[in-house]
mmCIF file with all atom_site columns, C-alpha atoms in Angstrom:
data_model
loop_
_atom_site.group_PDB
_atom_site.id
_atom_site.type_symbol
_atom_site.label_atom_id
_atom_site.label_alt_id
_atom_site.label_comp_id
_atom_site.label_asym_id
_atom_site.label_entity_id
_atom_site.label_seq_id
_atom_site.pdbx_PDB_ins_code
_atom_site.Cartn_x
_atom_site.Cartn_y
_atom_site.Cartn_z
_atom_site.occupancy
_atom_site.B_iso_or_equiv
_atom_site.pdbx_formal_charge
_atom_site.auth_seq_id
_atom_site.auth_comp_id
_atom_site.auth_asym_id
_atom_site.auth_atom_id
_atom_site.pdbx_PDB_model_num
ATOM 1   C CA . ASP T 1 1   ? 0.149  0.107   0.056   1.00 71.00 ? 22  ASP T CA 1
ATOM 2   C CA . GLN T 1 2   ? 1.528  3.134   -1.283  1.00 82.00 ? 23  GLN T CA 1
ATOM 3   C CA . GLN T 1 3   ? 1.791  5.867   1.030   1.00 92.00 ? 24  GLN T CA 1
ATOM 4   C CA . VAL T 1 4   ? 3.053  8.635   -1.166  1.00 95.00 ? 25  VAL T CA 1
ATOM 5   C CA . LYS T 1 5   ? 1.280  8.950   -4.502  1.00 95.00 ? 26  LYS T CA 1
ATOM 6   C CA . GLN T 1 6   ? 1.703  10.670  -7.636  1.00 96.00 ? 27  GLN T CA 1
ATOM 7   C CA . ASN T 1 7   ? -1.433 10.506  -9.616  1.00 91.00 ? 28  ASN T CA 1
ATOM 8   C CA . SER T 1 8   ? 0.257  12.142  -12.636 1.00 95.00 ? 29  SER T CA 1
ATOM 9   C CA . PRO T 1 9   ? 2.628  9.886   -14.373 1.00 95.00 ? 30  PRO T CA 1
ATOM 10  C CA . SER T 1 10  ? 3.578  12.408  -17.082 1.00 97.00 ? 31  SER T CA 1
ATOM 11  C CA . LEU T 1 11  ? 3.564  16.034  -17.702 1.00 97.00 ? 32  LEU T CA 1
ATOM 12  C CA . SER T 1 12  ? 4.143  17.966  -20.698 1.00 98.00 ? 33  SER T CA 1
ATOM 13  C CA . VAL T 1 13  ? 4.840  21.895  -20.433 1.00 98.00 ? 34  VAL T CA 1
ATOM 14  C CA . GLN T 1 14  ? 6.081  24.251  -22.792 1.00 98.00 ? 35  GLN T CA 1
ATOM 15  C CA . GLU T 1 15  ? 9.634  25.825  -22.512 1.00 98.00 ? 36  GLU T CA 1
ATOM 16  C CA . GLY T 1 16  ? 9.056  29.183  -19.826 1.00 98.00 ? 37  GLY T CA 1
ATOM 17  C CA . ARG T 1 17  ? 5.610  28.149  -18.568 1.00 98.00 ? 38  ARG T CA 1
ATOM 18  C CA . ILE T 1 18  ? 5.134  26.898  -14.973 1.00 98.00 ? 39  ILE T CA 1
ATOM 19  C CA . SER T 1 19  ? 5.343  23.029  -14.252 1.00 98.00 ? 40  SER T CA 1
ATOM 20  C CA . ILE T 1 20  ? 3.362  22.128  -11.205 1.00 98.00 ? 41  ILE T CA 1
ATOM 21  C CA . LEU T 1 21  ? 3.679  18.350  -9.962  1.00 98.00 ? 42  LEU T CA 1
ATOM 22  C CA . ASN T 1 22  ? 1.515  17.060  -7.347  1.00 98.00 ? 43  ASN T CA 1
ATOM 23  C CA . CYS T 1 23  ? 1.845  14.375  -4.469  1.00 98.00 ? 44  CYS T CA 1
ATOM 24  C CA . ASP T 1 24  ? -0.623 13.313  -1.869  1.00 98.00 ? 45  ASP T CA 1
ATOM 25  C CA . TYR T 1 25  ? 0.369  10.971  1.175   1.00 97.00 ? 46  TYR T CA 1
ATOM 26  C CA . THR T 1 26  ? -1.499 8.931   3.626   1.00 96.00 ? 47  THR T CA 1
ATOM 27  C CA . ASN T 1 27  ? 0.645  8.588   6.699   1.00 93.00 ? 48  ASN T CA 1
ATOM 28  C CA . SER T 1 28  ? 0.153  11.614  9.101   1.00 93.00 ? 49  SER T CA 1
ATOM 29  C CA . MET T 1 29  ? 3.407  10.691  10.836  1.00 91.00 ? 50  MET T CA 1
ATOM 30  C CA . PHE T 1 30  ? 5.476  11.835  8.081   1.00 92.00 ? 51  PHE T CA 1
ATOM 31  C CA . ASP T 1 31  ? 7.177  14.985  9.059   1.00 90.00 ? 52  ASP T CA 1
ATOM 32  C CA . TYR T 1 32  ? 9.675  15.714  6.190   1.00 91.00 ? 53  TYR T CA 1
ATOM 33  C CA . PHE T 1 33  ? 9.247  15.893  2.783   1.00 94.00 ? 54  PHE T CA 1
ATOM 34  C CA . LEU T 1 34  ? 11.916 16.057  -0.319  1.00 94.00 ? 55  LEU T CA 1
ATOM 35  C CA . TRP T 1 35  ? 11.628 16.317  -4.141  1.00 96.00 ? 56  TRP T CA 1
ATOM 36  C CA . TYR T 1 36  ? 14.093 14.091  -6.161  1.00 96.00 ? 57  TYR T CA 1
ATOM 37  C CA . LYS T 1 37  ? 14.895 14.714  -9.812  1.00 97.00 ? 58  LYS T CA 1
ATOM 38  C CA . LYS T 1 38  ? 16.255 11.570  -12.115 1.00 96.00 ? 59  LYS T CA 1
ATOM 39  C CA . TYR T 1 39  ? 17.747 11.654  -15.340 1.00 96.00 ? 60  TYR T CA 1
ATOM 40  C CA . PRO T 1 40  ? 17.668 8.197   -17.636 1.00 92.00 ? 61  PRO T CA 1
ATOM 41  C CA . ALA T 1 41  ? 20.352 5.933   -16.810 1.00 90.00 ? 62  ALA T CA 1
ATOM 42  C CA . GLU T 1 42  ? 21.637 8.006   -13.634 1.00 94.00 ? 63  GLU T CA 1
ATOM 43  C CA . GLY T 1 43  ? 20.782 7.897   -9.989  1.00 95.00 ? 64  GLY T CA 1
ATOM 44  C CA . PRO T 1 44  ? 18.091 10.425  -8.190  1.00 95.00 ? 65  PRO T CA 1
ATOM 45  C CA . THR T 1 45  ? 19.570 13.786  -7.125  1.00 95.00 ? 66  THR T CA 1
ATOM 46  C CA . PHE T 1 46  ? 18.106 15.691  -4.342  1.00 93.00 ? 67  PHE T CA 1
ATOM 47  C CA . LEU T 1 47  ? 16.294 18.690  -5.553  1.00 96.00 ? 68  LEU T CA 1
ATOM 48  C CA . ILE T 1 48  ? 14.293 20.645  -2.496  1.00 95.00 ? 69  ILE T CA 1
ATOM 49  C CA . SER T 1 49  ? 12.780 19.776  0.877   1.00 93.00 ? 70  SER T CA 1
ATOM 50  C CA . ILE T 1 50  ? 10.257 20.901  3.216   1.00 94.00 ? 71  ILE T CA 1
ATOM 51  C CA . SER T 1 51  ? 9.868  20.488  7.011   1.00 92.00 ? 72  SER T CA 1
ATOM 52  C CA . SER T 1 52  ? 6.110  19.792  8.348   1.00 92.00 ? 73  SER T CA 1
ATOM 53  C CA . ILE T 1 53  ? 6.366  22.860  10.424  1.00 93.00 ? 74  ILE T CA 1
ATOM 54  C CA . LYS T 1 54  ? 6.595  25.029  7.206   1.00 95.00 ? 75  LYS T CA 1
ATOM 55  C CA . ASP T 1 55  ? 4.220  25.445  4.267   1.00 96.00 ? 76  ASP T CA 1
ATOM 56  C CA . LYS T 1 56  ? 6.555  26.723  1.672   1.00 97.00 ? 77  LYS T CA 1
ATOM 57  C CA . ASN T 1 57  ? 10.031 26.460  0.712   1.00 97.00 ? 78  ASN T CA 1
ATOM 58  C CA . GLU T 1 58  ? 11.855 28.171  -2.367  1.00 97.00 ? 79  GLU T CA 1
ATOM 59  C CA . ASP T 1 59  ? 15.189 27.654  -3.964  1.00 96.00 ? 80  ASP T CA 1
ATOM 60  C CA . GLY T 1 60  ? 15.558 29.606  -7.183  1.00 97.00 ? 81  GLY T CA 1
ATOM 61  C CA . ARG T 1 61  ? 13.004 28.209  -10.086 1.00 98.00 ? 82  ARG T CA 1
ATOM 62  C CA . PHE T 1 62  ? 11.747 25.684  -7.655  1.00 98.00 ? 83  PHE T CA 1
ATOM 63  C CA . THR T 1 63  ? 9.030  26.161  -4.710  1.00 98.00 ? 84  THR T CA 1
ATOM 64  C CA . VAL T 1 64  ? 7.657  23.461  -2.636  1.00 98.00 ? 85  VAL T CA 1
ATOM 65  C CA . PHE T 1 65  ? 4.100  23.979  -0.948  1.00 98.00 ? 86  PHE T CA 1
ATOM 66  C CA . LEU T 1 66  ? 2.782  21.851  1.806   1.00 98.00 ? 87  LEU T CA 1
ATOM 67  C CA . ASN T 1 67  ? -0.858 21.305  2.812   1.00 97.00 ? 88  ASN T CA 1
ATOM 68  C CA . LYS T 1 68  ? -0.818 19.454  5.775   1.00 96.00 ? 89  LYS T CA 1
ATOM 69  C CA . SER T 1 69  ? -4.765 19.029  6.537   1.00 96.00 ? 90  SER T CA 1
ATOM 70  C CA . ALA T 1 70  ? -5.016 18.024  2.928   1.00 97.00 ? 91  ALA T CA 1
ATOM 71  C CA . LYS T 1 71  ? -2.039 15.568  3.073   1.00 97.00 ? 92  LYS T CA 1
ATOM 72  C CA . HIS T 1 72  ? -0.690 17.252  -0.019  1.00 98.00 ? 93  HIS T CA 1
ATOM 73  C CA . LEU T 1 73  ? 2.296  18.856  -1.519  1.00 97.00 ? 94  LEU T CA 1
ATOM 74  C CA . SER T 1 74  ? 3.185  20.301  -4.796  1.00 98.00 ? 95  SER T CA 1
ATOM 75  C CA . LEU T 1 75  ? 6.346  21.412  -6.676  1.00 98.00 ? 96  LEU T CA 1
ATOM 76  C CA . HIS T 1 76  ? 6.328  24.449  -8.855  1.00 98.00 ? 97  HIS T CA 1
ATOM 77  C CA . ILE T 1 77  ? 8.957  24.948  -11.425 1.00 98.00 ? 98  ILE T CA 1
ATOM 78  C CA . VAL T 1 78  ? 8.997  28.745  -12.929 1.00 98.00 ? 99  VAL T CA 1
ATOM 79  C CA . PRO T 1 79  ? 10.009 29.118  -15.748 1.00 98.00 ? 100 PRO T CA 1
ATOM 80  C CA . SER T 1 80  ? 10.435 25.424  -16.948 1.00 98.00 ? 101 SER T CA 1
ATOM 81  C CA . GLN T 1 81  ? 13.536 24.955  -18.974 1.00 97.00 ? 102 GLN T CA 1
ATOM 82  C CA . PRO T 1 82  ? 14.548 21.747  -21.387 1.00 96.00 ? 103 PRO T CA 1
ATOM 83  C CA . GLY T 1 83  ? 16.943 20.638  -18.899 1.00 96.00 ? 104 GLY T CA 1
ATOM 84  C CA . ASP T 1 84  ? 13.983 19.869  -16.074 1.00 98.00 ? 105 ASP T CA 1
ATOM 85  C CA . SER T 1 85  ? 12.688 17.406  -18.521 1.00 98.00 ? 106 SER T CA 1
ATOM 86  C CA . ALA T 1 86  ? 13.239 14.242  -15.992 1.00 97.00 ? 107 ALA T CA 1
ATOM 87  C CA . VAL T 1 87  ? 11.427 11.849  -13.764 1.00 97.00 ? 108 VAL T CA 1
ATOM 88  C CA . TYR T 1 88  ? 10.452 13.576  -10.326 1.00 98.00 ? 109 TYR T CA 1
ATOM 89  C CA . PHE T 1 89  ? 9.686  11.819  -7.422  1.00 96.00 ? 110 PHE T CA 1
ATOM 90  C CA . CYS T 1 90  ? 8.040  12.665  -4.362  1.00 96.00 ? 111 CYS T CA 1
ATOM 91  C CA . ALA T 1 91  ? 9.213  11.424  -0.861  1.00 94.00 ? 112 ALA T CA 1
ATOM 92  C CA . ALA T 1 92  ? 8.338  11.482  2.565   1.00 92.00 ? 113 ALA T CA 1
ATOM 93  C CA . SER T 1 93  ? 10.017 10.590  5.954   1.00 88.00 ? 114 SER T CA 1
ATOM 94  C CA . ALA T 1 94  ? 8.939  9.179   9.211   1.00 82.00 ? 115 ALA T CA 1
ATOM 95  C CA . GLY T 1 95  ? 11.831 7.914   11.530  1.00 75.00 ? 116 GLY T CA 1
ATOM 96  C CA . HIS T 1 96  ? 14.681 6.366   9.296   1.00 73.00 ? 117 HIS T CA 1
ATOM 97  C CA . LYS T 1 97  ? 12.736 5.449   6.468   1.00 79.00 ? 118 LYS T CA 1
ATOM 98  C CA . LEU T 1 98  ? 11.969 7.427   3.595   1.00 84.00 ? 119 LEU T CA 1
ATOM 99  C CA . SER T 1 99  ? 8.781  6.584   1.090   1.00 89.00 ? 120 SER T CA 1
ATOM 100 C CA . PHE T 1 100 ? 8.894  7.474   -2.441  1.00 93.00 ? 121 PHE T CA 1
ATOM 101 C CA . GLY T 1 101 ? 5.881  8.040   -4.742  1.00 94.00 ? 122 GLY T CA 1
ATOM 102 C CA . ALA T 1 102 ? 5.910  6.390   -8.402  1.00 95.00 ? 123 ALA T CA 1
ATOM 103 C CA . GLY T 1 103 ? 7.317  9.385   -10.280 1.00 96.00 ? 124 GLY T CA 1
ATOM 104 C CA . THR T 1 104 ? 6.106  11.938  -12.776 1.00 97.00 ? 125 THR T CA 1
ATOM 105 C CA . THR T 1 105 ? 7.784  12.207  -16.252 1.00 97.00 ? 126 THR T CA 1
ATOM 106 C CA . VAL T 1 106 ? 8.104  15.626  -17.017 1.00 98.00 ? 127 VAL T CA 1
ATOM 107 C CA . THR T 1 107 ? 8.710  17.109  -20.752 1.00 98.00 ? 128 THR T CA 1
ATOM 108 C CA . VAL T 1 108 ? 9.634  20.504  -21.478 1.00 98.00 ? 129 VAL T CA 1
ATOM 109 C CA . ARG T 1 109 ? 8.605  21.419  -25.157 1.00 96.00 ? 130 ARG T CA 1
ATOM 110 C CA . ALA T 1 110 ? 10.788 24.101  -26.830 1.00 91.00 ? 131 ALA T CA 1
ATOM 111 C CA . ASN Z 2 1   ? 35.060 13.435  -6.376  1.00 64.00 ? 19  ASN Z CA 1
ATOM 112 C CA . ALA Z 2 2   ? 33.614 9.690   -6.696  1.00 76.00 ? 20  ALA Z CA 1
ATOM 113 C CA . GLY Z 2 3   ? 30.412 10.192  -4.509  1.00 94.00 ? 21  GLY Z CA 1
ATOM 114 C CA . VAL Z 2 4   ? 28.660 6.860   -4.313  1.00 97.00 ? 22  VAL Z CA 1
ATOM 115 C CA . THR Z 2 5   ? 29.855 3.921   -6.597  1.00 97.00 ? 23  THR Z CA 1
ATOM 116 C CA . GLN Z 2 6   ? 27.983 0.750   -7.460  1.00 97.00 ? 24  GLN Z CA 1
ATOM 117 C CA . THR Z 2 7   ? 29.273 -2.181  -9.333  1.00 97.00 ? 25  THR Z CA 1
ATOM 118 C CA . PRO Z 2 8   ? 28.286 -3.437  -11.537 1.00 97.00 ? 26  PRO Z CA 1
ATOM 119 C CA . LYS Z 2 9   ? 25.966 -1.460  -13.748 1.00 96.00 ? 27  LYS Z CA 1
ATOM 120 C CA . PHE Z 2 10  ? 24.338 -4.401  -15.274 1.00 97.00 ? 28  PHE Z CA 1
ATOM 121 C CA . GLN Z 2 11  ? 23.933 -8.141  -14.421 1.00 97.00 ? 29  GLN Z CA 1
ATOM 122 C CA . VAL Z 2 12  ? 21.915 -10.983 -15.859 1.00 97.00 ? 30  VAL Z CA 1
ATOM 123 C CA . LEU Z 2 13  ? 21.495 -13.917 -13.319 1.00 97.00 ? 31  LEU Z CA 1
ATOM 124 C CA . LYS Z 2 14  ? 19.762 -17.314 -13.331 1.00 98.00 ? 32  LYS Z CA 1
ATOM 125 C CA . THR Z 2 15  ? 17.248 -18.279 -11.260 1.00 98.00 ? 33  THR Z CA 1
ATOM 126 C CA . GLY Z 2 16  ? 18.807 -19.393 -8.083  1.00 97.00 ? 34  GLY Z CA 1
ATOM 127 C CA . GLN Z 2 17  ? 22.237 -17.959 -8.461  1.00 97.00 ? 35  GLN Z CA 1
ATOM 128 C CA . SER Z 2 18  ? 23.689 -15.696 -5.852  1.00 96.00 ? 36  SER Z CA 1
ATOM 129 C CA . MET Z 2 19  ? 25.431 -12.446 -6.283  1.00 96.00 ? 37  MET Z CA 1
ATOM 130 C CA . THR Z 2 20  ? 26.707 -9.212  -4.419  1.00 98.00 ? 38  THR Z CA 1
ATOM 131 C CA . LEU Z 2 21  ? 25.765 -5.994  -5.569  1.00 98.00 ? 39  LEU Z CA 1
ATOM 132 C CA . GLN Z 2 22  ? 28.655 -3.595  -4.376  1.00 98.00 ? 40  GLN Z CA 1
ATOM 133 C CA . CYS Z 2 23  ? 28.145 0.008   -2.918  1.00 98.00 ? 41  CYS Z CA 1
ATOM 134 C CA . ALA Z 2 24  ? 31.078 2.248   -1.843  1.00 98.00 ? 42  ALA Z CA 1
ATOM 135 C CA . GLN Z 2 25  ? 31.149 6.089   -0.848  1.00 97.00 ? 43  GLN Z CA 1
ATOM 136 C CA . ASP Z 2 26  ? 34.043 8.417   -0.222  1.00 96.00 ? 44  ASP Z CA 1
ATOM 137 C CA . MET Z 2 27  ? 32.089 10.884  1.617   1.00 93.00 ? 45  MET Z CA 1
ATOM 138 C CA . ASN Z 2 28  ? 32.589 9.551   5.202   1.00 92.00 ? 46  ASN Z CA 1
ATOM 139 C CA . HIS Z 2 29  ? 28.437 9.341   5.340   1.00 92.00 ? 47  HIS Z CA 1
ATOM 140 C CA . GLU Z 2 30  ? 27.055 7.387   8.287   1.00 92.00 ? 48  GLU Z CA 1
ATOM 141 C CA . TYR Z 2 31  ? 23.539 6.599   6.834   1.00 92.00 ? 49  TYR Z CA 1
ATOM 142 C CA . MET Z 2 32  ? 23.766 4.258   3.769   1.00 93.00 ? 50  MET Z CA 1
ATOM 143 C CA . SER Z 2 33  ? 20.634 2.340   2.125   1.00 94.00 ? 51  SER Z CA 1
ATOM 144 C CA . TRP Z 2 34  ? 19.443 0.269   -0.833  1.00 96.00 ? 52  TRP Z CA 1
ATOM 145 C CA . TYR Z 2 35  ? 16.576 0.665   -2.816  1.00 96.00 ? 53  TYR Z CA 1
ATOM 146 C CA . ARG Z 2 36  ? 14.993 -1.010  -5.665  1.00 97.00 ? 54  ARG Z CA 1
ATOM 147 C CA . GLN Z 2 37  ? 13.285 1.044   -8.589  1.00 96.00 ? 55  GLN Z CA 1
ATOM 148 C CA . ASP Z 2 38  ? 10.126 -0.892  -10.460 1.00 93.00 ? 56  ASP Z CA 1
ATOM 149 C CA . PRO Z 2 39  ? 7.842  0.300   -13.145 1.00 86.00 ? 57  PRO Z CA 1
ATOM 150 C CA . GLY Z 2 40  ? 4.878  2.519   -11.412 1.00 83.00 ? 58  GLY Z CA 1
ATOM 151 C CA . MET Z 2 41  ? 6.162  1.578   -7.854  1.00 85.00 ? 59  MET Z CA 1
ATOM 152 C CA . GLY Z 2 42  ? 8.896  4.397   -7.531  1.00 88.00 ? 60  GLY Z CA 1
ATOM 153 C CA . LEU Z 2 43  ? 11.919 3.528   -5.199  1.00 93.00 ? 61  LEU Z CA 1
ATOM 154 C CA . ARG Z 2 44  ? 11.231 0.981   -2.227  1.00 94.00 ? 62  ARG Z CA 1
ATOM 155 C CA . LEU Z 2 45  ? 13.960 0.826   0.606   1.00 92.00 ? 63  LEU Z CA 1
ATOM 156 C CA . ILE Z 2 46  ? 15.098 -2.672  1.074   1.00 96.00 ? 64  ILE Z CA 1
ATOM 157 C CA . HIS Z 2 47  ? 17.575 -2.146  3.906   1.00 96.00 ? 65  HIS Z CA 1
ATOM 158 C CA . TYR Z 2 48  ? 19.555 0.805   5.450   1.00 93.00 ? 66  TYR Z CA 1
ATOM 159 C CA . SER Z 2 49  ? 22.596 1.287   7.850   1.00 94.00 ? 67  SER Z CA 1
ATOM 160 C CA . VAL Z 2 50  ? 22.821 4.123   10.450  1.00 91.00 ? 68  VAL Z CA 1
ATOM 161 C CA . GLY Z 2 51  ? 26.557 3.348   10.764  1.00 92.00 ? 69  GLY Z CA 1
ATOM 162 C CA . ALA Z 2 52  ? 29.131 0.560   10.923  1.00 94.00 ? 70  ALA Z CA 1
ATOM 163 C CA . GLY Z 2 53  ? 28.106 -2.528  12.253  1.00 95.00 ? 71  GLY Z CA 1
ATOM 164 C CA . ILE Z 2 54  ? 24.212 -1.295  12.398  1.00 95.00 ? 72  ILE Z CA 1
ATOM 165 C CA . THR Z 2 55  ? 21.569 -2.470  9.733   1.00 96.00 ? 73  THR Z CA 1
ATOM 166 C CA . ASP Z 2 56  ? 18.173 -2.656  9.597   1.00 94.00 ? 74  ASP Z CA 1
ATOM 167 C CA . GLN Z 2 57  ? 15.203 -3.604  7.380   1.00 94.00 ? 75  GLN Z CA 1
ATOM 168 C CA . GLY Z 2 58  ? 13.081 -1.499  5.030   1.00 91.00 ? 76  GLY Z CA 1
ATOM 169 C CA . GLU Z 2 59  ? 10.088 -1.988  3.312   1.00 90.00 ? 77  GLU Z CA 1
ATOM 170 C CA . VAL Z 2 60  ? 11.154 -4.972  1.171   1.00 95.00 ? 78  VAL Z CA 1
ATOM 171 C CA . PRO Z 2 61  ? 13.661 -6.832  2.504   1.00 97.00 ? 79  PRO Z CA 1
ATOM 172 C CA . ASN Z 2 62  ? 12.489 -10.336 1.815   1.00 96.00 ? 80  ASN Z CA 1
ATOM 173 C CA . GLY Z 2 63  ? 15.560 -12.070 -0.200  1.00 96.00 ? 81  GLY Z CA 1
ATOM 174 C CA . TYR Z 2 64  ? 18.297 -9.744  0.297   1.00 98.00 ? 82  TYR Z CA 1
ATOM 175 C CA . ASN Z 2 65  ? 21.039 -9.449  3.080   1.00 97.00 ? 83  ASN Z CA 1
ATOM 176 C CA . VAL Z 2 66  ? 23.311 -6.662  3.952   1.00 98.00 ? 84  VAL Z CA 1
ATOM 177 C CA . SER Z 2 67  ? 26.053 -6.210  6.352   1.00 96.00 ? 85  SER Z CA 1
ATOM 178 C CA . ARG Z 2 68  ? 27.978 -2.718  7.150   1.00 97.00 ? 86  ARG Z CA 1
ATOM 179 C CA . SER Z 2 69  ? 31.586 -3.872  8.328   1.00 97.00 ? 87  SER Z CA 1
ATOM 180 C CA . THR Z 2 70  ? 33.227 -0.498  7.437   1.00 97.00 ? 88  THR Z CA 1
ATOM 181 C CA . THR Z 2 71  ? 31.541 3.145   7.104   1.00 96.00 ? 89  THR Z CA 1
ATOM 182 C CA . GLU Z 2 72  ? 32.470 3.203   3.208   1.00 97.00 ? 90  GLU Z CA 1
ATOM 183 C CA . ASP Z 2 73  ? 30.815 0.008   2.075   1.00 98.00 ? 91  ASP Z CA 1
ATOM 184 C CA . PHE Z 2 74  ? 27.563 -1.409  1.956   1.00 98.00 ? 92  PHE Z CA 1
ATOM 185 C CA . PRO Z 2 75  ? 27.104 -4.483  -0.108  1.00 98.00 ? 93  PRO Z CA 1
ATOM 186 C CA . LEU Z 2 76  ? 23.726 -5.911  -0.597  1.00 98.00 ? 94  LEU Z CA 1
ATOM 187 C CA . ARG Z 2 77  ? 23.400 -9.955  -1.208  1.00 98.00 ? 95  ARG Z CA 1
ATOM 188 C CA . LEU Z 2 78  ? 21.194 -11.815 -3.346  1.00 97.00 ? 96  LEU Z CA 1
ATOM 189 C CA . LEU Z 2 79  ? 21.302 -15.329 -1.911  1.00 92.00 ? 97  LEU Z CA 1
ATOM 190 C CA . SER Z 2 80  ? 18.900 -17.233 -4.276  1.00 97.00 ? 98  SER Z CA 1
ATOM 191 C CA . ALA Z 2 81  ? 17.983 -14.729 -7.188  1.00 97.00 ? 99  ALA Z CA 1
ATOM 192 C CA . ALA Z 2 82  ? 14.327 -15.066 -8.064  1.00 97.00 ? 100 ALA Z CA 1
ATOM 193 C CA . PRO Z 2 83  ? 12.705 -13.441 -11.278 1.00 97.00 ? 101 PRO Z CA 1
ATOM 194 C CA . SER Z 2 84  ? 10.828 -11.139 -9.086  1.00 97.00 ? 102 SER Z CA 1
ATOM 195 C CA . GLN Z 2 85  ? 13.970 -9.528  -8.187  1.00 97.00 ? 103 GLN Z CA 1
ATOM 196 C CA . THR Z 2 86  ? 14.458 -8.065  -11.605 1.00 97.00 ? 104 THR Z CA 1
ATOM 197 C CA . SER Z 2 87  ? 14.849 -4.471  -11.207 1.00 97.00 ? 105 SER Z CA 1
ATOM 198 C CA . VAL Z 2 88  ? 16.984 -1.450  -10.981 1.00 97.00 ? 106 VAL Z CA 1
ATOM 199 C CA . TYR Z 2 89  ? 19.083 -1.202  -7.786  1.00 98.00 ? 107 TYR Z CA 1
ATOM 200 C CA . PHE Z 2 90  ? 20.104 2.194   -6.052  1.00 97.00 ? 108 PHE Z CA 1
ATOM 201 C CA . CYS Z 2 91  ? 22.618 2.622   -3.225  1.00 97.00 ? 109 CYS Z CA 1
ATOM 202 C CA . ALA Z 2 92  ? 22.337 6.030   -1.433  1.00 94.00 ? 110 ALA Z CA 1
ATOM 203 C CA . SER Z 2 93  ? 24.246 7.586   1.328   1.00 92.00 ? 111 SER Z CA 1
ATOM 204 C CA . SER Z 2 94  ? 24.033 10.666  3.471   1.00 88.00 ? 112 SER Z CA 1
ATOM 205 C CA . TYR Z 2 95  ? 25.750 12.538  6.358   1.00 83.00 ? 113 TYR Z CA 1
ATOM 206 C CA . ARG Z 2 96  ? 23.045 11.621  8.896   1.00 73.00 ? 114 ARG Z CA 1
ATOM 207 C CA . SER Z 2 97  ? 19.498 10.151  8.092   1.00 66.00 ? 115 SER Z CA 1
ATOM 208 C CA . PRO Z 2 98  ? 18.338 11.051  4.617   1.00 58.00 ? 116 PRO Z CA 1
ATOM 209 C CA . MET Z 2 99  ? 15.014 12.256  6.047   1.00 62.00 ? 117 MET Z CA 1
ATOM 210 C CA . ASN Z 2 100 ? 15.934 15.711  6.709   1.00 60.00 ? 118 ASN Z CA 1
ATOM 211 C CA . THR Z 2 101 ? 19.443 15.986  4.849   1.00 70.00 ? 119 THR Z CA 1
ATOM 212 C CA . GLU Z 2 102 ? 20.180 15.330  1.256   1.00 80.00 ? 120 GLU Z CA 1
ATOM 213 C CA . ALA Z 2 103 ? 20.855 11.660  0.034   1.00 87.00 ? 121 ALA Z CA 1
ATOM 214 C CA . PHE Z 2 104 ? 23.440 10.849  -2.863  1.00 91.00 ? 122 PHE Z CA 1
ATOM 215 C CA . PHE Z 2 105 ? 22.531 8.247   -5.083  1.00 94.00 ? 123 PHE Z CA 1
ATOM 216 C CA . GLY Z 2 106 ? 24.788 5.810   -7.153  1.00 97.00 ? 124 GLY Z CA 1
ATOM 217 C CA . GLN Z 2 107 ? 23.996 5.455   -10.423 1.00 96.00 ? 125 GLN Z CA 1
ATOM 218 C CA . GLY Z 2 108 ? 22.264 2.086   -10.206 1.00 97.00 ? 126 GLY Z CA 1
ATOM 219 C CA . THR Z 2 109 ? 22.702 -1.398  -11.042 1.00 97.00 ? 127 THR Z CA 1
ATOM 220 C CA . ARG Z 2 110 ? 19.940 -3.143  -13.637 1.00 97.00 ? 128 ARG Z CA 1
ATOM 221 C CA . LEU Z 2 111 ? 19.729 -6.660  -12.726 1.00 97.00 ? 129 LEU Z CA 1
ATOM 222 C CA . THR Z 2 112 ? 17.717 -9.171  -14.817 1.00 97.00 ? 130 THR Z CA 1
ATOM 223 C CA . VAL Z 2 113 ? 16.970 -12.745 -13.297 1.00 97.00 ? 131 VAL Z CA 1
ATOM 224 C CA . VAL Z 2 114 ? 16.076 -15.238 -15.859 1.00 97.00 ? 132 VAL Z CA 1
#
């Protein structure tokens, strides 16, 4: 039973526009949330994170929003660039264990 | 700056064979972990270690063994490979628990069991 769900397997966006990736979770014990980015034939790389005591964290073009009452977080990428084409994984932690979503493949069109 | 190194990158095994996936990190990280990635499932935690001599089970530990005799190395052993273990395996390390610090991943090992 997946505790972290990314319901959109793919997203296509035009270069320069906003990409919005969504993630839902079921475990109310999760206290830290992370986004990882993965290119083909490479390992995931850390992108941005947010603690459960915050509702927003921003790092350059990337912003993560957390809505604890809805058990929902989202990643905004503005503006989207061709190099952002990758698989994005949402992850959530409780204790020493990290649970990942299934990933969303983002394609940025020129 | 090697980071996290996994070997081999590709492997084909016959059902019932055993093998060890190697993982080494040169960042002096205490925390190391193994994940498997399957289509539609994301990454699932197999085993993890919070330091040399300490290991624990993750979400999908059955069929896998680990040990952590040094800070640098965290091998994953498949004792008797099964087709259900066909997957891409990733090793990761972090300075502390990856729950609130960045985890660094290796490039992965693509394993096929026939």
